[in-house]
Backbone as CSV, one residue per row, in Angstrom:
resi,resn,N_x,N_y,N_z,CA_x,CA_y,CA_z,C_x,C_y,C_z
1,MET,-27.318,-9.226,-0.612,-27.303,-7.949,0.072,-27.594,-8.193,1.544
2,ALA,-26.931,-7.469,2.410,-27.091,-7.637,3.850,-28.422,-7.054,4.300
3,ALA,-29.081,-7.788,5.175,-30.351,-7.321,5.724,-30.087,-6.179,6.690
4,GLU,-31.136,-5.409,6.981,-30.988,-4.274,7.884,-30.519,-4.747,9.254
5,GLY,-29.512,-4.078,9.803,-28.979,-4.448,11.100,-27.928,-5.545,11.036
6,GLU,-27.780,-6.157,9.856,-26.806,-7.229,9.677,-25.530,-6.647,9.069
7,LYS,-24.382,-7.066,9.572,-23.121,-6.565,9.046,-22.869,-7.119,7.649
8,LYS,-22.375,-6.233,6.785,-22.011,-6.649,5.438,-20.669,-7.371,5.498
9,ARG,-20.530,-8.444,4.781,-19.269,-9.181,4.747,-18.197,-8.357,4.067
10,VAL,-17.023,-8.386,4.648,-15.891,-7.664,4.084,-15.045,-8.604,3.227
11,LEU,-15.010,-9.880,3.609,-14.183,-10.865,2.925,-14.978,-12.147,2.729
12,GLU,-14.957,-12.647,1.511,-15.585,-13.939,1.204,-14.517,-14.851,0.616
13,MET,-14.651,-16.137,0.900,-13.705,-17.113,0.370,-14.442,-17.965,-0.659
14,VAL,-13.911,-18.012,-1.877,-14.528,-18.772,-2.956,-13.572,-19.893,-3.325
15,GLN,-14.058,-21.123,-3.200,-13.210,-22.275,-3.477,-14.025,-23.299,-4.248
16,ALA,-13.470,-23.796,-5.327,-14.157,-24.801,-6.128,-14.299,-26.093,-5.331
17,ASP,-15.383,-26.813,-5.576,-15.587,-28.099,-4.909,-14.436,-29.042,-5.237
18,GLY,-13.880,-29.645,-4.217,-12.793,-30.598,-4.392,-11.421,-29.963,-4.529
19,ALA,-11.354,-28.633,-4.566,-10.060,-27.964,-4.685,-9.339,-28.002,-3.338
20,ASP,-8.030,-28.007,-3.405,-7.265,-28.035,-2.159,-7.279,-26.648,-1.509
21,GLU,-6.827,-26.602,-0.264,-6.841,-25.351,0.498,-5.790,-24.361,0.006
22,GLY,-4.921,-24.791,-0.874,-3.864,-23.931,-1.380,-4.252,-23.109,-2.587
23,SER,-5.455,-23.306,-3.121,-5.925,-22.546,-4.289,-7.276,-21.934,-3.964
24,VAL,-7.262,-20.652,-3.619,-8.484,-19.994,-3.168,-8.568,-18.595,-3.776
25,THR,-9.787,-18.178,-4.088,-10.063,-16.803,-4.481,-10.814,-16.139,-3.339
26,PHE,-10.325,-14.981,-2.944,-10.973,-14.196,-1.889,-11.627,-12.990,-2.537
27,VAL,-12.849,-12.708,-2.153,-13.538,-11.509,-2.627,-13.482,-10.502,-1.490
28,MET,-12.828,-9.366,-1.755,-12.669,-8.320,-0.751,-13.557,-7.140,-1.139
29,HIS,-14.563,-6.890,-0.324,-15.505,-5.808,-0.601,-14.961,-4.474,-0.109
30,ASP,-15.363,-3.409,-0.767,-14.960,-2.035,-0.429,-13.445,-1.856,-0.474
31,GLU,-12.794,-2.490,-1.422,-11.347,-2.362,-1.598,-11.046,-2.081,-3.058
32,ASP,-9.833,-1.603,-3.315,-9.426,-1.273,-4.677,-7.939,-1.582,-4.859
33,HIS,-7.317,-0.938,-5.853,-5.909,-1.203,-6.161,-4.970,-0.883,-4.999
34,THR,-5.357,0.032,-4.120,-4.483,0.415,-3.013,-4.122,-0.802,-2.174
35,LEU,-5.111,-1.540,-1.751,-4.846,-2.762,-0.983,-4.413,-3.896,-1.903
36,GLY,-5.067,-4.036,-3.030,-4.801,-5.170,-3.913,-3.360,-5.291,-4.336
37,ASN,-2.777,-4.206,-4.829,-1.414,-4.281,-5.340,-0.387,-4.416,-4.220
38,SER,-0.566,-3.683,-3.130,0.407,-3.783,-2.037,0.344,-5.150,-1.360
39,LEU,-0.849,-5.694,-1.197,-0.983,-7.020,-0.598,-0.433,-8.095,-1.534
40,ARG,-0.678,-7.958,-2.827,-0.140,-8.905,-3.804,1.386,-8.915,-3.731
41,TYR,1.993,-7.736,-3.623,3.446,-7.640,-3.517,3.960,-8.370,-2.275
42,MET,3.313,-8.136,-1.135,3.762,-8.767,0.113,3.609,-10.290,0.045
43,ILE,2.530,-10.767,-0.521,2.290,-12.212,-0.593,3.248,-12.885,-1.566
44,MET,3.567,-12.219,-2.680,4.476,-12.815,-3.660,5.899,-12.969,-3.121
45,LYS,6.238,-12.248,-2.060,7.561,-12.404,-1.443,7.672,-13.730,-0.697
46,ASN,6.554,-14.367,-0.393,6.522,-15.641,0.313,6.939,-16.754,-0.656
47,GLU,7.933,-17.535,-0.278,8.481,-18.569,-1.162,7.504,-19.696,-1.490
48,CYS,6.526,-19.918,-0.644,5.600,-21.020,-0.900,4.470,-20.622,-1.853
49,VAL,4.448,-19.372,-2.310,3.381,-18.897,-3.190,3.773,-19.125,-4.646
50,GLU,2.902,-19.825,-5.356,3.116,-20.084,-6.778,2.511,-18.961,-7.616
51,PHE,1.337,-18.484,-7.212,0.649,-17.418,-7.942,-0.131,-16.561,-6.970
52,CYS,-0.124,-15.269,-7.216,-0.956,-14.347,-6.469,-1.300,-13.197,-7.403
53,GLY,-2.565,-12.905,-7.530,-3.006,-11.816,-8.389,-4.396,-11.376,-8.006
54,TYR,-4.813,-10.268,-8.564,-6.143,-9.771,-8.262,-6.740,-9.103,-9.487
55,THR,-8.054,-9.034,-9.503,-8.764,-8.309,-10.550,-9.858,-7.482,-9.905
56,ILE,-10.160,-6.396,-10.563,-11.325,-5.603,-10.179,-12.347,-5.883,-11.259
57,THR,-13.461,-6.465,-10.860,-14.428,-6.963,-11.836,-14.998,-5.870,-12.721
58,HIS,-15.246,-4.701,-12.165,-15.796,-3.583,-12.932,-15.457,-2.290,-12.211
59,PRO,-15.138,-1.230,-12.949,-14.768,0.030,-12.282,-15.833,0.599,-11.348
60,SER,-17.080,0.272,-11.593,-18.146,0.808,-10.728,-18.347,-0.022,-9.462
61,GLU,-17.704,-1.187,-9.386,-17.804,-2.024,-8.190,-16.574,-1.826,-7.328
62,SER,-16.790,-1.725,-6.031,-15.652,-1.539,-5.127,-15.323,-2.861,-4.437
63,LYS,-14.953,-3.829,-5.259,-14.509,-5.111,-4.712,-13.444,-5.684,-5.621
64,ILE,-12.590,-6.504,-5.030,-11.553,-7.161,-5.817,-11.626,-8.664,-5.603
65,ASN,-11.284,-9.392,-6.649,-11.128,-10.842,-6.561,-9.635,-11.099,-6.430
66,PHE,-9.244,-11.686,-5.320,-7.839,-11.863,-4.970,-7.539,-13.359,-4.945
67,ARG,-6.677,-13.823,-5.850,-6.385,-15.251,-6.007,-5.009,-15.591,-5.447
68,ILE,-4.955,-16.663,-4.658,-3.688,-17.178,-4.120,-3.604,-18.665,-4.415
69,GLN,-2.445,-19.092,-4.954,-2.155,-20.515,-5.143,-0.783,-20.780,-4.539
70,THR,-0.711,-21.800,-3.696,0.555,-22.128,-3.042,1.164,-23.384,-3.661
71,LYS,2.483,-23.535,-3.488,3.215,-24.667,-4.065,3.114,-25.920,-3.219
72,ASP,3.238,-25.759,-1.932,3.425,-26.923,-1.068,2.197,-27.293,-0.238
73,GLY,1.033,-26.872,-0.676,-0.178,-27.222,0.054,-0.456,-26.351,1.266
74,THR,0.333,-25.315,1.456,0.077,-24.372,2.547,-1.300,-23.763,2.326
75,PRO,-2.148,-23.728,3.346,-3.472,-23.136,3.164,-3.379,-21.670,2.729
76,ALA,-4.137,-21.314,1.710,-4.116,-19.951,1.180,-4.566,-18.940,2.230
77,ILE,-5.449,-19.342,3.124,-5.919,-18.422,4.164,-4.767,-18.031,5.089
78,GLU,-3.854,-18.966,5.365,-2.692,-18.659,6.192,-1.731,-17.722,5.459
79,THR,-1.584,-17.937,4.177,-0.742,-17.062,3.363,-1.324,-15.657,3.319
80,LEU,-2.643,-15.553,3.180,-3.312,-14.248,3.193,-3.124,-13.564,4.544
81,ARG,-3.319,-14.312,5.616,-3.162,-13.757,6.964,-1.731,-13.240,7.176
82,ARG,-0.756,-14.023,6.740,0.653,-13.610,6.880,0.936,-12.346,6.056
83,GLY,0.418,-12.287,4.829,0.610,-11.118,3.978,-0.003,-9.869,4.587
84,LEU,-1.207,-10.002,5.151,-1.863,-8.861,5.793,-1.074,-8.387,7.012
85,THR,-0.570,-9.333,7.793,0.223,-8.987,8.976,1.499,-8.257,8.575
86,GLU,2.196,-8.773,7.557,3.429,-8.137,7.105,3.159,-6.749,6.520
87,LEU,2.047,-6.600,5.802,1.690,-5.291,5.247,1.376,-4.302,6.367
88,CYS,0.683,-4.752,7.395,0.411,-3.890,8.560,1.708,-3.469,9.237
89,ASP,2.662,-4.392,9.349,3.961,-4.073,9.958,4.696,-2.997,9.150
90,VAL,4.677,-3.121,7.831,5.337,-2.134,6.977,4.659,-0.769,7.123
91,CYS,3.338,-0.757,7.109,2.607,0.504,7.264,2.889,1.142,8.615
92,GLN,2.969,0.347,9.660,3.265,0.875,10.993,4.672,1.461,11.031
93,HIS,5.619,0.800,10.379,6.989,1.313,10.320,7.036,2.666,9.602
94,VAL,6.337,2.782,8.493,6.305,4.043,7.747,5.680,5.141,8.607
95,LEU,4.591,4.836,9.284,3.933,5.817,10.148,4.852,6.250,11.286
96,ASN,5.501,5.291,11.937,6.426,5.616,13.032,7.580,6.489,12.548
97,THR,8.148,6.148,11.403,9.253,6.927,10.851,8.798,8.346,10.536
98,PHE,7.622,8.488,9.948,7.082,9.810,9.628,6.887,10.632,10.897
99,GLU,6.299,10.020,11.924,6.045,10.754,13.166,7.339,11.177,13.856
100,VAL,8.357,10.318,13.823,9.651,10.675,14.415,10.257,11.855,13.665
101,LYS,10.252,11.810,12.349,10.819,12.905,11.551,10.023,14.193,11.746
102,LEU,8.721,14.081,11.843,7.878,15.254,12.070,8.179,15.862,13.433
103,HIS,8.311,15.028,14.451,8.625,15.487,15.805,10.023,16.089,15.852
104,TYR,10.984,15.449,15.190,12.360,15.939,15.153,12.410,17.318,14.493
105,GLY,11.677,17.484,13.419,11.649,18.766,12.726,11.026,19.864,13.567
106,SER,9.953,19.556,14.307,9.312,20.576,15.131,10.180,20.947,16.325
107,GLU,11.002,20.010,16.837,11.937,20.311,17.925,13.027,21.264,17.468
108,ARG,13.394,21.168,16.210,14.443,22.020,15.663,13.882,23.346,15.147
109,GLY,12.604,23.594,15.384,11.993,24.833,14.927,11.656,24.820,13.455
110,GLN,11.491,23.621,12.910,11.184,23.484,11.491,9.806,22.879,11.309
111,ALA,8.845,23.401,12.053,7.500,22.844,11.979,6.901,23.027,10.600
112,ASN,7.266,24.116,9.903,6.771,24.327,8.556,7.613,23.497,7.595
113,MET,7.039,22.429,7.108,7.775,21.543,6.227,7.852,22.147,4.831
114,ASP,8.849,21.754,4.076,9.025,22.209,2.703,7.902,21.628,1.855
115,PRO,6.932,22.435,1.414,5.786,21.892,0.696,6.144,21.313,-0.666
116,THR,7.249,21.749,-1.258,7.628,21.237,-2.573,8.409,19.947,-2.482
117,GLY,9.008,19.686,-1.303,9.826,18.500,-1.138,11.218,18.653,-1.718
118,CYS,11.547,19.838,-2.221,12.854,20.064,-2.862,13.999,19.903,-1.882
119,GLN,13.858,20.482,-0.692,14.943,20.387,0.281,15.126,18.949,0.735
120,ALA,14.034,18.237,0.922,14.127,16.839,1.344,14.820,15.999,0.279
121,ALA,14.669,16.404,-0.980,15.297,15.663,-2.078,16.741,16.070,-2.303
122,GLY,17.228,17.059,-1.515,18.621,17.460,-1.627,18.859,18.674,-2.502
123,PHE,17.792,19.299,-2.999,17.950,20.496,-3.811,17.989,21.716,-2.905
124,ALA,18.780,22.695,-3.265,18.866,23.916,-2.477,17.603,24.735,-2.657
125,ALA,17.204,25.409,-1.596,16.046,26.284,-1.677,16.421,27.546,-2.449
126,VAL,15.468,28.101,-3.135,15.678,29.331,-3.890,15.164,30.482,-3.046
127,ASP,16.021,31.479,-2.812,15.631,32.612,-1.981,14.609,33.502,-2.668
128,SER,14.777,33.743,-3.943,13.809,34.536,-4.690,13.740,33.977,-6.098
129,PRO,12.699,34.280,-6.825,12.577,33.731,-8.172,13.664,34.210,-9.131
130,GLU,14.298,35.346,-8.836,15.268,35.909,-9.767,16.693,35.426,-9.536
131,THR,17.016,34.932,-8.338,18.387,34.518,-8.056,18.421,33.166,-7.366
132,LEU,19.512,32.469,-7.598,19.750,31.221,-6.895,20.444,31.532,-5.584
133,ARG,20.661,30.526,-4.757,21.282,30.706,-3.453,22.656,31.380,-3.537
134,ASP,23.397,31.072,-4.567,24.739,31.669,-4.689,24.699,32.999,-5.445
135,ASN,23.502,33.612,-5.510,23.264,34.891,-6.175,23.493,34.857,-7.679
136,THR,23.449,33.678,-8.277,23.533,33.566,-9.714,22.182,33.960,-10.303
137,PRO,22.155,34.916,-11.248,20.867,35.310,-11.811,20.257,34.172,-12.630
138,VAL,18.945,34.104,-12.618,18.213,33.087,-13.350,17.721,33.702,-14.651
139,ASP,17.980,33.019,-15.757,17.495,33.498,-17.045,16.024,33.134,-17.163
140,LYS,15.174,34.135,-17.186,13.728,33.913,-17.231,13.264,33.415,-18.594
141,HIS,14.116,33.459,-19.579,13.704,33.095,-20.937,14.057,31.660,-21.300
142,LEU,14.467,30.864,-20.326,14.818,29.459,-20.618,13.614,28.629,-20.870
């Protein structure tokens, strides 16, 4: 446990004595499946990775054990760093795209977004509960 005034570690590296740098378990504190699964996906796209997986030791603990094993002796810490960088790039792209679409919609006078997402998915909006857009009556007993 961290002493008062001392920063708590966010990441620990666990490596067996005599193990190469390509097989490492990282303990990530205050993290869960949100980071674990997305980071695992990004790291597994790397061709030099033989295995990448994570476990959550117990539901009441907010830490994950994240294991990386590489094929060609590439240090696991470098693979982790690359995966984190690529994940940050993807998140930044999603944020930028969202902000552009939000800004574009507000310029067109569409600041109120479709809360159901139906229009974004290509479904026509319903003018009233009793009729469809083409004035076809809706059977309430379906």
